[in-house]
CSV table of C-alpha atoms and ligand atoms in Angstrom, one decimal:
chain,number,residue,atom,x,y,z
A,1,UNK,CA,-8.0,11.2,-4.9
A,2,UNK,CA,-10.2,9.0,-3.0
A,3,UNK,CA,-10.0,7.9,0.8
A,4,UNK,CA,-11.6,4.6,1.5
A,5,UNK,CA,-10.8,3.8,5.3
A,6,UNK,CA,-11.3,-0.1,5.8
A,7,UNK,CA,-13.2,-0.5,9.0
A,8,UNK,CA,-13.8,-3.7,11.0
A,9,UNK,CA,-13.4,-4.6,14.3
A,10,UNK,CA,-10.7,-7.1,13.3
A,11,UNK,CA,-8.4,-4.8,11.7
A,12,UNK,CA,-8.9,-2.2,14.8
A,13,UNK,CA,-8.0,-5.5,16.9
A,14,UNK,CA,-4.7,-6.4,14.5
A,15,UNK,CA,-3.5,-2.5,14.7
A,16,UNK,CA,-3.9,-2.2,18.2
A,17,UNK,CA,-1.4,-5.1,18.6
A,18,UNK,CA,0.5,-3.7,16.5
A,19,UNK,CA,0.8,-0.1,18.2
A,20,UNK,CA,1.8,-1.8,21.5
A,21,UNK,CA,5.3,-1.4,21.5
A,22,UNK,CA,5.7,-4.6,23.5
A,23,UNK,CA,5.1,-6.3,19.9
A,24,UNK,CA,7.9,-8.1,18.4
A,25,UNK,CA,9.0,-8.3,15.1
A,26,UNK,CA,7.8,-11.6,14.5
A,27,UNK,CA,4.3,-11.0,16.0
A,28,UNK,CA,5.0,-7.7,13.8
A,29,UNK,CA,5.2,-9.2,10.7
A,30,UNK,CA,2.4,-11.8,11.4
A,31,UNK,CA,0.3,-9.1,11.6
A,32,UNK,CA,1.1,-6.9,9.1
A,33,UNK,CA,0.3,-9.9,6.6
A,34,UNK,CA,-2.4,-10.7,8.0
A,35,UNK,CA,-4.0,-7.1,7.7
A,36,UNK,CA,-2.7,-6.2,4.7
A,37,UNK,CA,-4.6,-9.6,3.2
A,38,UNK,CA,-8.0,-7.6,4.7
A,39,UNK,CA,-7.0,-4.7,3.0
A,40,UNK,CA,-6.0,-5.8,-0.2
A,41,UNK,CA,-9.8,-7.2,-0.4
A,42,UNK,CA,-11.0,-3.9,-0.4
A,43,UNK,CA,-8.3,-2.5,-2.4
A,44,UNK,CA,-9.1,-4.7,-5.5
A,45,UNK,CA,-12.8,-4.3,-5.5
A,46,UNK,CA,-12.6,-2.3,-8.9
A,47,UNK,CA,-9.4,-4.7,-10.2
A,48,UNK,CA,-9.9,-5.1,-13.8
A,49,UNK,CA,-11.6,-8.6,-14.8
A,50,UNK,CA,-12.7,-10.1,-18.3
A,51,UNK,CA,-15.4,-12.5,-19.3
A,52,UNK,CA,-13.6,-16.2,-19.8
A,53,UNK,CA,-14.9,-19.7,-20.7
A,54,UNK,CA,-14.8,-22.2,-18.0
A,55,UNK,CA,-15.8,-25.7,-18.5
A,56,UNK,CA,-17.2,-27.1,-15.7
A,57,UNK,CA,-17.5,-31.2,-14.9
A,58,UNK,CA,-20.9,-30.9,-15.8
A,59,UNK,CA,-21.4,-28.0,-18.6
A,60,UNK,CA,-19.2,-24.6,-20.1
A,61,UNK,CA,-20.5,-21.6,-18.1
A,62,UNK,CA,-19.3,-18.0,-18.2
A,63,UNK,CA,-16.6,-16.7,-15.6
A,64,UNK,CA,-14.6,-13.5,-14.7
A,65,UNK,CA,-10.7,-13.5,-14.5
A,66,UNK,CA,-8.0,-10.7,-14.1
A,67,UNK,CA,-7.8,-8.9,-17.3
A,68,UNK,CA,-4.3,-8.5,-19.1
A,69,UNK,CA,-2.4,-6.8,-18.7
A,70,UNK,CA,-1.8,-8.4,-14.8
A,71,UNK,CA,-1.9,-5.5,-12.1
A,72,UNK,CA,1.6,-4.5,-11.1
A,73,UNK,CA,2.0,-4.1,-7.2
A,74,UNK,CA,5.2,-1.7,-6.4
A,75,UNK,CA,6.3,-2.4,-2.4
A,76,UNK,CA,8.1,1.2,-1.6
A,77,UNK,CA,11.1,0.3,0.0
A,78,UNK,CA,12.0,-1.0,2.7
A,79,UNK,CA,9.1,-1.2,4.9
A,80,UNK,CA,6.9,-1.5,1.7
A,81,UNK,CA,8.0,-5.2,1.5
A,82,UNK,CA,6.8,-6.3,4.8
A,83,UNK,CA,3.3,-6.1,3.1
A,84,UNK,CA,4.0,-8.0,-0.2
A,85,UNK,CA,3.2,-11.4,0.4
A,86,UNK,CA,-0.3,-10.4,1.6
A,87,UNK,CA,-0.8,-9.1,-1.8
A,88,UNK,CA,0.4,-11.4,-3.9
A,89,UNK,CA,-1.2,-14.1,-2.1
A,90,UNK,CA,-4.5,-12.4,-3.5
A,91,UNK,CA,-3.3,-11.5,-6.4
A,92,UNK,CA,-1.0,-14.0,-7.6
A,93,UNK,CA,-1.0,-13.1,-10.9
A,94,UNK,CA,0.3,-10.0,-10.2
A,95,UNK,CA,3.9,-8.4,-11.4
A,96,UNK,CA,6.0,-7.0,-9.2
A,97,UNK,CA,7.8,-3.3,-9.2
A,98,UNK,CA,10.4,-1.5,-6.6
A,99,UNK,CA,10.7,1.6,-5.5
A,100,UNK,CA,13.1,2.7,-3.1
A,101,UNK,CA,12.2,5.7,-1.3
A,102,UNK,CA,13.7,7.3,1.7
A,103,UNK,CA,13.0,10.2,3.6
A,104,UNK,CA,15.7,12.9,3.9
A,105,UNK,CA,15.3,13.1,8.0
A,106,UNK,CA,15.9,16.9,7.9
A,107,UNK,CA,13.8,18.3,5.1
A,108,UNK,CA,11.1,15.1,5.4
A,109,UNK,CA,11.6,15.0,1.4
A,110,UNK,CA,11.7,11.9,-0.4
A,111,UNK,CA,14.7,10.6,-2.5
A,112,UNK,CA,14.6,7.8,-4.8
A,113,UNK,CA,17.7,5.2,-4.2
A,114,UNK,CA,16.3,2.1,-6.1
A,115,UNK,CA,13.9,1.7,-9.2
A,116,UNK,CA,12.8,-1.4,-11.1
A,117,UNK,CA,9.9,-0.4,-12.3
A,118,UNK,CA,8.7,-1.3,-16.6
A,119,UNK,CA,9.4,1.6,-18.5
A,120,UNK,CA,5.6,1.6,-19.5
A,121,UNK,CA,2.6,1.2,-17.7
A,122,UNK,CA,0.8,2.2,-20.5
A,123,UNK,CA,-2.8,0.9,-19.3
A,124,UNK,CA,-1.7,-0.8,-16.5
A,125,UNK,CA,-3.3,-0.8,-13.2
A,126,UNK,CA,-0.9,-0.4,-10.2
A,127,UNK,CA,-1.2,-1.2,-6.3
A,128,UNK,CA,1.9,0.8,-4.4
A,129,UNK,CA,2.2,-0.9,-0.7
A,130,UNK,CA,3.6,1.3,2.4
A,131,UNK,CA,2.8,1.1,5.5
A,132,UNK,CA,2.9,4.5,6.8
A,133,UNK,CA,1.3,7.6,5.2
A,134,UNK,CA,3.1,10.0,7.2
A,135,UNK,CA,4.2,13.0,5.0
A,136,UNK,CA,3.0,11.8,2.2
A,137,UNK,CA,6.0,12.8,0.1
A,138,UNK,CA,7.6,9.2,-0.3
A,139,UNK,CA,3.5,8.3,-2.0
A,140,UNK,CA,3.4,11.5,-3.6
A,141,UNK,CA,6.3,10.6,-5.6
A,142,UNK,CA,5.8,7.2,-6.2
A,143,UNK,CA,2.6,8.0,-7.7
A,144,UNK,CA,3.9,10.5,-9.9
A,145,UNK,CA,6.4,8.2,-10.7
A,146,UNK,CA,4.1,5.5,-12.2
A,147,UNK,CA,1.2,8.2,-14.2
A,148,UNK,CA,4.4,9.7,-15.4
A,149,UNK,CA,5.0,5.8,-17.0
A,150,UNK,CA,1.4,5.9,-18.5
A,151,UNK,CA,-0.1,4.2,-15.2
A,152,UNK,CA,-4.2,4.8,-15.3
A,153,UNK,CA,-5.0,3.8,-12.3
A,154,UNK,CA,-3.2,4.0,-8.9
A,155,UNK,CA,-4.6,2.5,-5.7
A,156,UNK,CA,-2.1,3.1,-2.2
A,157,UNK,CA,-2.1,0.4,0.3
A,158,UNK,CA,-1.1,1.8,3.6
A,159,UNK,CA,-2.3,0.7,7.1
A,160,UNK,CA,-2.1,4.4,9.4
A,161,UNK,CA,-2.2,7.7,7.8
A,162,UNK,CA,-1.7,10.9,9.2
A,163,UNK,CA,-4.3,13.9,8.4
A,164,UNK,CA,-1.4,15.9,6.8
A,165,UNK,CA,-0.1,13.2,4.7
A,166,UNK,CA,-3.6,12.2,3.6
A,167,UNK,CA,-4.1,16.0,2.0
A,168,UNK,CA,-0.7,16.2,1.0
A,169,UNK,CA,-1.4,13.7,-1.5
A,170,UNK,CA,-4.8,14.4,-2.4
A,171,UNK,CA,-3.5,18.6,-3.0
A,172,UNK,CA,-0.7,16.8,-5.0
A,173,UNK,CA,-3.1,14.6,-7.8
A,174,UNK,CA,-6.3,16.3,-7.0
A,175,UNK,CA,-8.6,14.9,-9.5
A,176,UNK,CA,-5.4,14.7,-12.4
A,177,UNK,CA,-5.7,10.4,-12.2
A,178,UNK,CA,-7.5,8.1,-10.4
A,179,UNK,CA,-5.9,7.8,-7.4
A,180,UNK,CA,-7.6,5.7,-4.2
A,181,UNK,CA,-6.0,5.2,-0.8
A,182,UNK,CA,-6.8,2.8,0.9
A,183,UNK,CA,-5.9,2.8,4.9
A,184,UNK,CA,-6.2,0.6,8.3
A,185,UNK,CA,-6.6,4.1,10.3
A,186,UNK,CA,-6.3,7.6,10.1
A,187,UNK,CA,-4.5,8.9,13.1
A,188,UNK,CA,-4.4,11.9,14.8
A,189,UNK,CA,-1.5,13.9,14.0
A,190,UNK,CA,2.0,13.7,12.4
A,191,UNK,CA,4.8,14.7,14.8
A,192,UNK,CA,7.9,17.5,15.1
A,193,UNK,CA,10.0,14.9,13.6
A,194,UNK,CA,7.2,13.7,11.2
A,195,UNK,CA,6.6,10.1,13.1
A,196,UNK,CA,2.5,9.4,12.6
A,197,UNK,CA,1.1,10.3,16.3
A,198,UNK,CA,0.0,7.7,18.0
A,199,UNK,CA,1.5,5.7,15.3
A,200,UNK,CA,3.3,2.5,15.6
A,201,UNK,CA,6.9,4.0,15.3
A,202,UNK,CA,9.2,3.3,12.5
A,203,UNK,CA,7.5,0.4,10.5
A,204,UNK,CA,10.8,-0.6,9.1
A,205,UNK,CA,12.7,-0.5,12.4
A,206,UNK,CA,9.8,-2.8,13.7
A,207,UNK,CA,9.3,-5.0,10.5
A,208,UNK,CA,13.1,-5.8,10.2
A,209,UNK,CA,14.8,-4.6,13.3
A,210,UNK,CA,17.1,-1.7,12.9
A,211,UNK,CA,20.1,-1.7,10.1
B,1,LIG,N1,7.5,6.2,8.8
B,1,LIG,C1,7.3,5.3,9.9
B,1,LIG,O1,7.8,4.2,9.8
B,1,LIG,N2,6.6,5.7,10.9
B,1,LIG,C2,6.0,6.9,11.0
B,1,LIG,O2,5.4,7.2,12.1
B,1,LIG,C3,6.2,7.8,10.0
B,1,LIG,C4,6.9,7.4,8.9
């Protein structure tokens, strides 16, 4: 598993605003777009492209698109969604995937209550979007979930980790896949209660208000 921690002063600026608890959920969501868009421009440096003909108004030169099959981006439920219009807005061409995940809160394990996902991702390259690496069991299993459907490649989106959650996962896939995460900012620790310290608190609960 590879770590690639996007640093630039504007995405310290966006998380810092979005730490404060003072933020609201529309300010919240603003800015969650907004950095995921940064991030996903990292996170699709090695996106699969093919040579194509494009005819230009003055000649026909040689360009690069996004190879077939299209990369699938999988949102993990529900805060996972609050970050899927930054991605497809790069990536329009992309297919879209669910998982829903939730955490059990005693045992901190992950259980899956919704999955629309192709049966086969036989070559397919696949971006999985959540916010929070905190335990890292909710990524753990959506990655297993998509190698186990032939997936190749698996890049995480997330924009805080916790230390923990970042070895859970890379003790989980080792070097069985290739697996990159790619993250706003590691913080320090994860918490009694498994809440990413400092953290932002729950990213749902923030993105959506609580249900
Ligand atoms: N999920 C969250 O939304 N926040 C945390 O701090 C940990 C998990």
């Amino acid at each position: 598993m590879q770590l690639h921690v996007a640093d630039h002063p504007l995405i310290r600026h966006k998380v810092t605003v979005l730490r404060d608890k003072e933020t609201k959920s529309p300010t919240f969501r603003l800015l969650v777009d907004e950095l995921v868009t940064l991030l996903a421009y990292e996170a699709t440096r090695q996106v699969r492209v093919e040579e194509c003909e494009v005819e230009t108004p003055l000649t026909v030169t040689t360009g690069t698109k996004i190879a077939d099959p299209a990369p699938l981006i999988v949102p993990i439920l529900r805060a996972g969604l609050g970050m899927l219009d930054g991605m497809t807005r790069l990536i329009p061409s992309a297919e879209v995937g669910f998982l829903g995940l939730k955490r059990d809160e005693e045992t901190l394990e992950a259980i899956t209550y919704a999955n629309r996902l192709p049966d086969d991702l036989t070559g397919r390259q696949v971006f999985l979007i959540d916010p929070m690496l905190a335990t890292g069991g909710s990524l753990v299993m959506a990655i297993e979930y998509v190698l186990q459907r032939g997936a190749t490649d698996v890049t995480c989106v997330c924009l805080l980790a916790a230390p923990e959650g970042i070895d859970h996962v890379r003790e989980a896939i080792g070097d069985r896949a290739d697996v990159s995460v790619v993250v706003a900012q590691v913080d320090e620790k994860l918490n009694e209660v498994g809440y990413i310290v400092p953290g932002l608190g729950d990213a749902g609960d923030r993105l959506y208000g609580i249900v």
